[in-house]
CSV table of N, CA, C and O in Angstrom, one decimal:
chain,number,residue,atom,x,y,z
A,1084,UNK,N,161.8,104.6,99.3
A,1084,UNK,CA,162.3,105.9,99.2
A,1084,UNK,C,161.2,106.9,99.0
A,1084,UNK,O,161.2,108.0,99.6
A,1085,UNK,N,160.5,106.7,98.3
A,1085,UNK,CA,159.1,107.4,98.7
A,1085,UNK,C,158.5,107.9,99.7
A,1085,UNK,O,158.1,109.0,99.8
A,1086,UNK,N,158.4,106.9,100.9
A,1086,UNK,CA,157.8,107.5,102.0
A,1086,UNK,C,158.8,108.4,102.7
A,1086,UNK,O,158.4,109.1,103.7
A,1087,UNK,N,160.2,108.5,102.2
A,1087,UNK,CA,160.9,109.2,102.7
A,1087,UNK,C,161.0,110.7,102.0
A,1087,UNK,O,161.0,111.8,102.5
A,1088,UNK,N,161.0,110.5,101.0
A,1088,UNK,CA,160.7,111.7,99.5
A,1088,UNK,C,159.3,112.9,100.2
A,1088,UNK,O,159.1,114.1,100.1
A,1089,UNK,N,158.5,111.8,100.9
A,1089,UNK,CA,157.2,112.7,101.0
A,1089,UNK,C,157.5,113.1,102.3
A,1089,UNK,O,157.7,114.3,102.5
A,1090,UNK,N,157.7,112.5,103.0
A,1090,UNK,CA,157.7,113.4,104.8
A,1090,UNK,C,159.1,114.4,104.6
A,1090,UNK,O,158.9,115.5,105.1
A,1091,UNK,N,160.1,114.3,104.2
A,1091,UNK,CA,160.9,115.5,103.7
A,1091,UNK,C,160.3,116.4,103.0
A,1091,UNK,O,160.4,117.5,103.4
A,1092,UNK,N,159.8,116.2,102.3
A,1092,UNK,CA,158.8,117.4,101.4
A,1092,UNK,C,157.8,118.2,102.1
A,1092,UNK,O,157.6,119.4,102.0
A,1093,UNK,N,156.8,117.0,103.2
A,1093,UNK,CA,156.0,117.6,104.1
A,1093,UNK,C,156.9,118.8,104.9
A,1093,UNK,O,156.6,119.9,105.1
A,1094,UNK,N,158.2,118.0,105.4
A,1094,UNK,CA,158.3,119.0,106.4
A,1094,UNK,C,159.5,120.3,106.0
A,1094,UNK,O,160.2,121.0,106.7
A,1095,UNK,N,159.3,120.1,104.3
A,1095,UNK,CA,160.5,121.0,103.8
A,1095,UNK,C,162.0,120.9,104.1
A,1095,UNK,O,162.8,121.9,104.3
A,1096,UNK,N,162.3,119.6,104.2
A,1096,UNK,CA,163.9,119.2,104.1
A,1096,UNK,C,163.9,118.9,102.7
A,1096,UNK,O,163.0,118.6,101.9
A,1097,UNK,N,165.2,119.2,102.5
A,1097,UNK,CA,166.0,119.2,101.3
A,1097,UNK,C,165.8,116.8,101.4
A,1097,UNK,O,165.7,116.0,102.4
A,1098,UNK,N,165.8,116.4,99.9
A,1098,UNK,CA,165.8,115.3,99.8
A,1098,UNK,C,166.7,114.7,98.2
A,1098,UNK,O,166.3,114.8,97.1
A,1099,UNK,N,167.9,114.2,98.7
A,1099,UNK,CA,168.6,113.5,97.5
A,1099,UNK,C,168.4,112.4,97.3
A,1099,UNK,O,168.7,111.7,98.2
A,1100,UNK,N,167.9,111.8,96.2
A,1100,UNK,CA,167.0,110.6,95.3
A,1100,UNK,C,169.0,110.0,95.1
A,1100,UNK,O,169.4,110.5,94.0
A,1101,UNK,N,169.8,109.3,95.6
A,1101,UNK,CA,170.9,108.7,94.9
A,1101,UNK,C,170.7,107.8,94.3
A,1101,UNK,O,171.5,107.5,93.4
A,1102,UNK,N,169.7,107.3,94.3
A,1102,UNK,CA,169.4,106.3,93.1
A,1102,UNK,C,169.3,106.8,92.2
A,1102,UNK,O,170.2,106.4,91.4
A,1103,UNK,N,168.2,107.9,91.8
A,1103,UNK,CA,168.3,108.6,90.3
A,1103,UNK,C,169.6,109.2,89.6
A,1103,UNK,O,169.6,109.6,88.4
A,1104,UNK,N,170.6,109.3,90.4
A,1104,UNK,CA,171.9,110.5,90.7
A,1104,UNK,C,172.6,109.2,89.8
A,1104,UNK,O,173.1,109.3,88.7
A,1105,UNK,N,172.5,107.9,90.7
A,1105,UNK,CA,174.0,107.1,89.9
A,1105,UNK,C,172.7,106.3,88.9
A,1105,UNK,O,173.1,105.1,88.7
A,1106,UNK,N,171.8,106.4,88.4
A,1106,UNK,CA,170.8,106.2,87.3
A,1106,UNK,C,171.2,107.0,86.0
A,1106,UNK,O,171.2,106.7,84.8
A,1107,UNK,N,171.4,108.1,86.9
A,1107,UNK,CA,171.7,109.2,85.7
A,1107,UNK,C,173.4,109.4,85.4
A,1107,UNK,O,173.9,109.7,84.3
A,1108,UNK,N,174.1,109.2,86.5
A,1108,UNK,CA,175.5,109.2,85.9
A,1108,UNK,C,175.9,107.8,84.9
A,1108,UNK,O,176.6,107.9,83.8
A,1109,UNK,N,175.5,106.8,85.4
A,1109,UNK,CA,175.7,105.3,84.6
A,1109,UNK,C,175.4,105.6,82.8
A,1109,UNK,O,176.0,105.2,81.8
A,1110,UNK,N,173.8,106.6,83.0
A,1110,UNK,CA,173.7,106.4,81.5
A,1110,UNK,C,174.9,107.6,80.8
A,1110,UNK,O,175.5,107.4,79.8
A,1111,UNK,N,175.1,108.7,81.6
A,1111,UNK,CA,175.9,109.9,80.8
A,1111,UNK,C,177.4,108.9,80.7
A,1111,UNK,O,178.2,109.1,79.7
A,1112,UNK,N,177.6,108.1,81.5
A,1112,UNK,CA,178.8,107.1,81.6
A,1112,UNK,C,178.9,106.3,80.6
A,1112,UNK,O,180.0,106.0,80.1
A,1113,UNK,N,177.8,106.0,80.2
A,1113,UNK,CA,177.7,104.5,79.8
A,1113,UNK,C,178.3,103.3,80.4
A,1113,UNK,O,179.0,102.5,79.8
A,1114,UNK,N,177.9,103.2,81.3
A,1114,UNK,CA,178.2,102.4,82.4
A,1114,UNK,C,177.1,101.3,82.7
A,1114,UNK,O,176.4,101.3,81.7
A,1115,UNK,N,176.6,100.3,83.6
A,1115,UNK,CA,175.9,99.7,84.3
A,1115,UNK,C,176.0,100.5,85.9
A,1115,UNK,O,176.9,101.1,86.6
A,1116,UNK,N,174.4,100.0,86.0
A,1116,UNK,CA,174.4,100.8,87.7
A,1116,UNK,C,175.4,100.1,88.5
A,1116,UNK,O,176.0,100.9,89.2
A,1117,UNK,N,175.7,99.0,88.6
A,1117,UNK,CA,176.0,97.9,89.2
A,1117,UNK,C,177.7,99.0,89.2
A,1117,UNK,O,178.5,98.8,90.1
A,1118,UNK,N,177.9,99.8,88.3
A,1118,UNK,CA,179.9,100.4,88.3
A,1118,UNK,C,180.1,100.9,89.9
A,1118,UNK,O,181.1,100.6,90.6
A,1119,UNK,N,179.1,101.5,90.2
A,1119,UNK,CA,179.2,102.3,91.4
A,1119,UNK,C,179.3,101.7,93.1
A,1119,UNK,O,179.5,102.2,94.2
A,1120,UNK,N,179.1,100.4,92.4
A,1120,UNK,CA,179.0,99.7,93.9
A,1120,UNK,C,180.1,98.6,94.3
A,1120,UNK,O,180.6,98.0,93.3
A,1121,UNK,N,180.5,98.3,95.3
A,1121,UNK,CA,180.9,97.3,95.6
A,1121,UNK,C,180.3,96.0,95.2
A,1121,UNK,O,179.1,95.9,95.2
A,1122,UNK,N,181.4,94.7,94.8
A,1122,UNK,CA,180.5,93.3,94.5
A,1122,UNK,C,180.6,92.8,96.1
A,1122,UNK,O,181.5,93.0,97.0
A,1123,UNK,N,179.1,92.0,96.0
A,1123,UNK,CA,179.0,91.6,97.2
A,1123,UNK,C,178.4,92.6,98.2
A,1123,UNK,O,177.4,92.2,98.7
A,1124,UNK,N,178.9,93.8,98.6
A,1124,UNK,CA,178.5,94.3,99.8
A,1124,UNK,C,177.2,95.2,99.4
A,1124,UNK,O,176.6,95.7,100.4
A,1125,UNK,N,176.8,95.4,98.2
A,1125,UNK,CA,176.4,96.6,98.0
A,1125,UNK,C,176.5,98.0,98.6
A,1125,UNK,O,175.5,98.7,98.9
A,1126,UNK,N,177.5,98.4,98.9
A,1126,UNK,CA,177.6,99.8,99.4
A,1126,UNK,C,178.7,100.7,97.9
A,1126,UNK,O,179.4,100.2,97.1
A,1127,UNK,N,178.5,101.5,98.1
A,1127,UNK,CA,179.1,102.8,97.3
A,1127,UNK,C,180.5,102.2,97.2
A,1127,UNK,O,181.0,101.9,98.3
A,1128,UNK,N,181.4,102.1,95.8
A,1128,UNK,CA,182.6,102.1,96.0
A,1128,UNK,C,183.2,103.5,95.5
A,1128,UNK,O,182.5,104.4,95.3
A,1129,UNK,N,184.5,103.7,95.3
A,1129,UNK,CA,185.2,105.1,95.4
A,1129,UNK,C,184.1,105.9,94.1
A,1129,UNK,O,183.5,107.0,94.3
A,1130,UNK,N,184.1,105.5,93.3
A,1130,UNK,CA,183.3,105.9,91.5
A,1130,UNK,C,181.7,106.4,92.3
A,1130,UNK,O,181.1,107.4,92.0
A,1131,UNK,N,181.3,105.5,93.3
A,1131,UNK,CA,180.0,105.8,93.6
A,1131,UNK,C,180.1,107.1,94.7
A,1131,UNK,O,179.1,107.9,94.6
A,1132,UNK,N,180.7,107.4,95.3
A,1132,UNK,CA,181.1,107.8,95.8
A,1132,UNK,C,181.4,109.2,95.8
A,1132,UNK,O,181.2,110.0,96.7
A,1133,UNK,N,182.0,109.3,94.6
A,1133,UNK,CA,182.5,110.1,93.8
A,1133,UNK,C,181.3,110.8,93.3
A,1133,UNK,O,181.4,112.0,93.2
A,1134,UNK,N,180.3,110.2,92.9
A,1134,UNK,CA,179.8,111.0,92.0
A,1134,UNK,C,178.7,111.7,92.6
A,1134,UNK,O,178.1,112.7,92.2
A,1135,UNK,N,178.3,110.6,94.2
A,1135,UNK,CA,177.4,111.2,95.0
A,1135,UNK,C,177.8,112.1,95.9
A,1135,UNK,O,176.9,112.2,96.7
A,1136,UNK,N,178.9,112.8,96.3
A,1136,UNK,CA,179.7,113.8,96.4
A,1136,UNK,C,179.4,114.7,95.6
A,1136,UNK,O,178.6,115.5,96.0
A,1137,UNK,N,179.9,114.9,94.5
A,1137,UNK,CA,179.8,115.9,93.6
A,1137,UNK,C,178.0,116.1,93.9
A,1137,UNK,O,177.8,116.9,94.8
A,1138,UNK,N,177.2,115.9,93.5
A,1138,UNK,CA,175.9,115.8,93.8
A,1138,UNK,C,175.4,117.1,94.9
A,1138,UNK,O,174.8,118.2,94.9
A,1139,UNK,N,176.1,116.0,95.9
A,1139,UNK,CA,175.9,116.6,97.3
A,1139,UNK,C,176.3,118.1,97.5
A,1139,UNK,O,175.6,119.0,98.1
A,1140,UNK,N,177.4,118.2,96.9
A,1140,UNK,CA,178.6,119.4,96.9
A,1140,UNK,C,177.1,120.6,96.2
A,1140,UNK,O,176.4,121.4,96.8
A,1141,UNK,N,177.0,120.4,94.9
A,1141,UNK,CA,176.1,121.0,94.3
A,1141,UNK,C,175.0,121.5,94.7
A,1141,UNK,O,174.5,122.6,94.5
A,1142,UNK,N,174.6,120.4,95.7
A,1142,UNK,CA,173.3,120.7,96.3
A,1142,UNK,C,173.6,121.7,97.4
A,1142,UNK,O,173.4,122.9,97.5
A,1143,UNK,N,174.1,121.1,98.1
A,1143,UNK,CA,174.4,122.6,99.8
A,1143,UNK,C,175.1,123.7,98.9
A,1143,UNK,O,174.9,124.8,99.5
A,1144,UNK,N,175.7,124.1,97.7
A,1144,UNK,CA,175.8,125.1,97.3
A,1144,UNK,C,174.8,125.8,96.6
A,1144,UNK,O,174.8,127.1,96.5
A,1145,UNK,N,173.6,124.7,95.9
A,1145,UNK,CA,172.9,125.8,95.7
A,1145,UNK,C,171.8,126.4,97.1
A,1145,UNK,O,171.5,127.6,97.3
A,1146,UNK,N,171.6,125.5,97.8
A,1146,UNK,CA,170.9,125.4,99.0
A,1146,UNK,C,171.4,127.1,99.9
A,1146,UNK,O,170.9,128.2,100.2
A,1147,UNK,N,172.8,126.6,99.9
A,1147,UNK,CA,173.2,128.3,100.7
A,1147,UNK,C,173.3,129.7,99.5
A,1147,UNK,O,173.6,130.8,99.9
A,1148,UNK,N,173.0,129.6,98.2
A,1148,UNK,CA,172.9,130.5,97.5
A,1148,UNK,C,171.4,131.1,97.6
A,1148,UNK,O,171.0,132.3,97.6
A,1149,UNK,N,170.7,130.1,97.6
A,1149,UNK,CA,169.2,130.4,98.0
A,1149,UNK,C,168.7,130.9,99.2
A,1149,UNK,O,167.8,131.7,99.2
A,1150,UNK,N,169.6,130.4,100.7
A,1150,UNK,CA,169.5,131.5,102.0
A,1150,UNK,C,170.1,132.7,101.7
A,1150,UNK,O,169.5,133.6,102.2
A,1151,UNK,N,171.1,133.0,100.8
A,1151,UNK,CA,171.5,134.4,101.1
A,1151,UNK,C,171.0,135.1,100.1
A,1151,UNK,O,171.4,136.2,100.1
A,1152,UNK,N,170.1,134.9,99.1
A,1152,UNK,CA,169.2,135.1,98.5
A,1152,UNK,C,167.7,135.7,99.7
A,1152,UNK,O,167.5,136.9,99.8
A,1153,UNK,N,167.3,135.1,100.1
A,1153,UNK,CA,166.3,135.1,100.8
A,1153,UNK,C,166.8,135.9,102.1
A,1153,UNK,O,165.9,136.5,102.7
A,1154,UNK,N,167.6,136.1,102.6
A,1154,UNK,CA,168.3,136.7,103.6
A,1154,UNK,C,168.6,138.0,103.4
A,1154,UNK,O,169.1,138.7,104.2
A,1155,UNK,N,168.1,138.3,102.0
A,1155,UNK,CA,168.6,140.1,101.9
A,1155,UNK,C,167.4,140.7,101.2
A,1155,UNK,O,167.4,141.9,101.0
């Protein structure tokens, strides 16, 4: 995820770390990372989902408060 962290940065895209995101919800949870995922498949289940959503949501809103910021 690094080499991806830096070529977004190079080329100024926006970049979301979800690992740190359900790192950091697990501990405010008190959870295990392992809550967010499906057993077996490893993919996001509804809770992971959930929280990387909210995330996401936060992020394009602050993202477009910052164009119309910059736009006037």
């Amino acid at each position: 995820h690094d080499f991806i962290a830096s070529q977004s940065q190079a080329r100024n895209q926006t970049y979301l770390d979800t690992r740190s995101v359900l790192r950091q919800a697990a501990q405010k949870l008190g959870k295990e990372p392992t809550a967010f995922y499906n057993a077996g498949d490893g993919h996001l289940n509804d809770l992971g989902n959930s929280v990387v959503a909210r995330v996401l949501a936060e992020l394009i809103d602050a993202t477009r408060s910052d164009n119309r910021t910059k736009s006037r």
